[in-house]
Amino acid sequence: QVQLVESGGGSVQAGGSLTLSCLVSWPTYTIQNMGWFRQAPRLNREGVAAIRTGNSATTYADSVKGRLTISQDNAKNTLYLQMNSLKPEDTAMYYCATTANTFILPLSRYAYGYWGQGTQVTVSS
């Protein structure tokens, strides 16, 4: 059973930065795809960034391109999300997710089988 624990959320002002971390209880090099999702109140959970662990290929939602960067550290079994130029609309609970499946729609929440508990990000204007 893969377990994921997110950390690094908090409250920042617009334009600020945060780095989220996701510690995975399984060697990340054995996992095919990993992603970051977010869910604001009354909205569906949406994918913001994903990475294919084998070749580090990344995918981003249009709303975060150029501001958020996903990365992995296999030595630490950790997934990261560097968040810059944050906006109030980035306010949400952020979740990391993994799947052993290879060919997936990387930003689809239905493609992932393992989820963390989430970490809250609040951006004030």
Short mmCIF file of C-alpha atoms in Angstrom, two decimals:
data_model
loop_
_atom_site.label_atom_id
_atom_site.label_comp_id
_atom_site.label_asym_id
_atom_site.label_seq_id
_atom_site.Cartn_x
_atom_site.Cartn_y
_atom_site.Cartn_z
CA GLN A 1 0.00 0.00 0.00
CA VAL A 2 1.51 3.29 -1.10
CA GLN A 3 1.18 6.13 1.38
CA LEU A 4 1.68 9.80 0.58
CA VAL A 5 2.13 12.66 3.03
CA GLU A 6 1.99 16.26 1.85
CA SER A 7 3.54 19.21 3.62
CA GLY A 8 4.50 22.82 2.96
CA GLY A 9 1.11 24.48 2.65
CA GLY A 10 0.35 27.78 4.33
CA SER A 11 -0.91 31.31 3.91
CA VAL A 12 0.82 33.81 1.65
CA GLN A 13 0.04 37.09 -0.02
CA ALA A 14 -0.53 37.33 -3.74
CA GLY A 15 2.76 37.21 -5.60
CA GLY A 16 4.37 35.04 -2.95
CA SER A 17 5.84 31.55 -3.18
CA LEU A 18 5.44 28.19 -1.51
CA THR A 19 7.00 24.78 -2.02
CA LEU A 20 4.86 21.72 -1.39
CA SER A 21 6.43 18.34 -0.67
CA CYS A 22 4.97 14.87 -0.90
CA LEU A 23 6.80 12.04 0.82
CA VAL A 24 6.03 8.69 -0.76
CA SER A 25 6.34 5.46 1.18
CA TRP A 26 7.47 3.61 -1.93
CA PRO A 27 10.52 4.14 -4.14
CA THR A 28 9.45 6.83 -6.56
CA TYR A 29 11.47 5.26 -9.37
CA THR A 30 9.04 2.32 -9.30
CA ILE A 31 6.02 4.58 -9.77
CA GLN A 32 5.08 5.48 -13.32
CA ASN A 33 3.27 8.77 -12.85
CA MET A 34 2.82 11.29 -10.08
CA GLY A 35 0.72 14.42 -9.94
CA TRP A 36 -0.48 17.39 -7.94
CA PHE A 37 -4.16 18.20 -7.76
CA ARG A 38 -6.15 20.89 -6.01
CA GLN A 39 -9.68 21.32 -4.84
CA ALA A 40 -11.33 24.55 -3.84
CA PRO A 41 -14.66 24.60 -1.96
CA ARG A 42 -17.63 23.61 -4.12
CA LEU A 43 -15.37 22.81 -7.07
CA ASN A 44 -14.13 19.56 -8.57
CA ARG A 45 -10.64 18.34 -7.91
CA GLU A 46 -8.44 19.49 -10.80
CA GLY A 47 -5.01 18.41 -11.95
CA VAL A 48 -2.39 21.15 -11.96
CA ALA A 49 0.86 19.32 -12.68
CA ALA A 50 2.05 15.80 -13.40
CA ILE A 51 5.34 14.06 -14.01
CA ARG A 52 6.23 10.76 -15.64
CA THR A 53 8.89 9.43 -13.31
CA GLY A 54 10.82 7.45 -15.91
CA ASN A 55 11.77 10.37 -18.13
CA SER A 56 10.67 13.34 -15.98
CA ALA A 57 8.27 14.50 -18.68
CA THR A 58 5.92 17.08 -17.20
CA THR A 59 2.39 18.29 -17.91
CA TYR A 60 0.79 21.45 -16.57
CA ALA A 61 -2.66 22.95 -16.51
CA ASP A 62 -2.86 26.14 -18.55
CA SER A 63 -3.79 28.12 -15.46
CA VAL A 64 -0.45 27.39 -13.77
CA LYS A 65 2.03 27.23 -16.64
CA GLY A 66 5.06 29.38 -15.98
CA ARG A 67 4.25 29.69 -12.26
CA LEU A 68 4.25 26.14 -10.86
CA THR A 69 6.99 23.57 -11.31
CA ILE A 70 6.73 19.87 -10.48
CA SER A 71 9.85 17.86 -9.72
CA GLN A 72 10.93 14.64 -8.06
CA ASP A 73 13.84 13.51 -5.93
CA ASN A 74 14.14 9.74 -6.16
CA ALA A 75 16.82 9.62 -3.48
CA LYS A 76 14.34 11.12 -1.02
CA ASN A 77 11.20 9.46 -2.44
CA THR A 78 9.72 12.94 -2.60
CA LEU A 79 7.63 14.87 -5.06
CA TYR A 80 7.70 18.67 -5.05
CA LEU A 81 5.57 21.52 -6.33
CA GLN A 82 7.31 24.87 -6.47
CA MET A 83 4.66 27.58 -6.56
CA ASN A 84 5.62 31.13 -7.59
CA SER A 85 3.61 34.27 -8.36
CA LEU A 86 0.69 32.87 -6.42
CA LYS A 87 -2.78 34.29 -7.02
CA PRO A 88 -5.89 34.27 -4.82
CA GLU A 89 -7.46 31.81 -7.26
CA ASP A 90 -4.72 29.32 -6.36
CA THR A 91 -6.33 28.98 -2.93
CA ALA A 92 -7.28 25.32 -2.45
CA MET A 93 -6.41 22.07 -0.74
CA TYR A 94 -3.52 20.52 -2.64
CA TYR A 95 -3.13 16.78 -3.00
CA CYS A 96 -0.40 14.59 -4.42
CA ALA A 97 -1.27 11.36 -6.18
CA THR A 98 0.46 8.40 -7.76
CA THR A 99 -0.29 5.53 -10.08
CA ALA A 100 1.57 2.48 -11.32
CA ASN A 101 -0.17 2.76 -14.68
CA THR A 102 1.99 3.94 -17.53
CA PHE A 103 -0.36 5.36 -20.15
CA ILE A 104 -2.74 7.80 -18.54
CA LEU A 105 -4.27 11.20 -18.98
CA PRO A 106 -1.79 12.87 -16.61
CA LEU A 107 -4.13 15.57 -15.25
CA SER A 108 -7.17 13.36 -14.87
CA ARG A 109 -8.05 12.59 -11.26
CA TYR A 110 -9.51 9.24 -12.39
CA ALA A 111 -6.07 8.04 -13.50
CA TYR A 112 -4.59 7.94 -10.01
CA GLY A 113 -5.13 5.33 -7.34
CA TYR A 114 -3.20 6.63 -4.36
CA TRP A 115 -3.77 9.98 -2.70
CA GLY A 116 -2.41 11.95 0.19
CA GLN A 117 -4.52 13.75 2.78
CA GLY A 118 -3.83 17.19 1.36
CA THR A 119 -2.22 20.44 2.47
CA GLN A 120 -4.01 23.78 2.47
CA VAL A 121 -2.75 26.73 0.44
CA THR A 122 -4.36 30.13 1.03
CA VAL A 123 -3.43 33.17 -1.03
CA SER A 124 -4.69 36.56 0.06
CA SER A 125 -4.97 39.61 -2.15
#
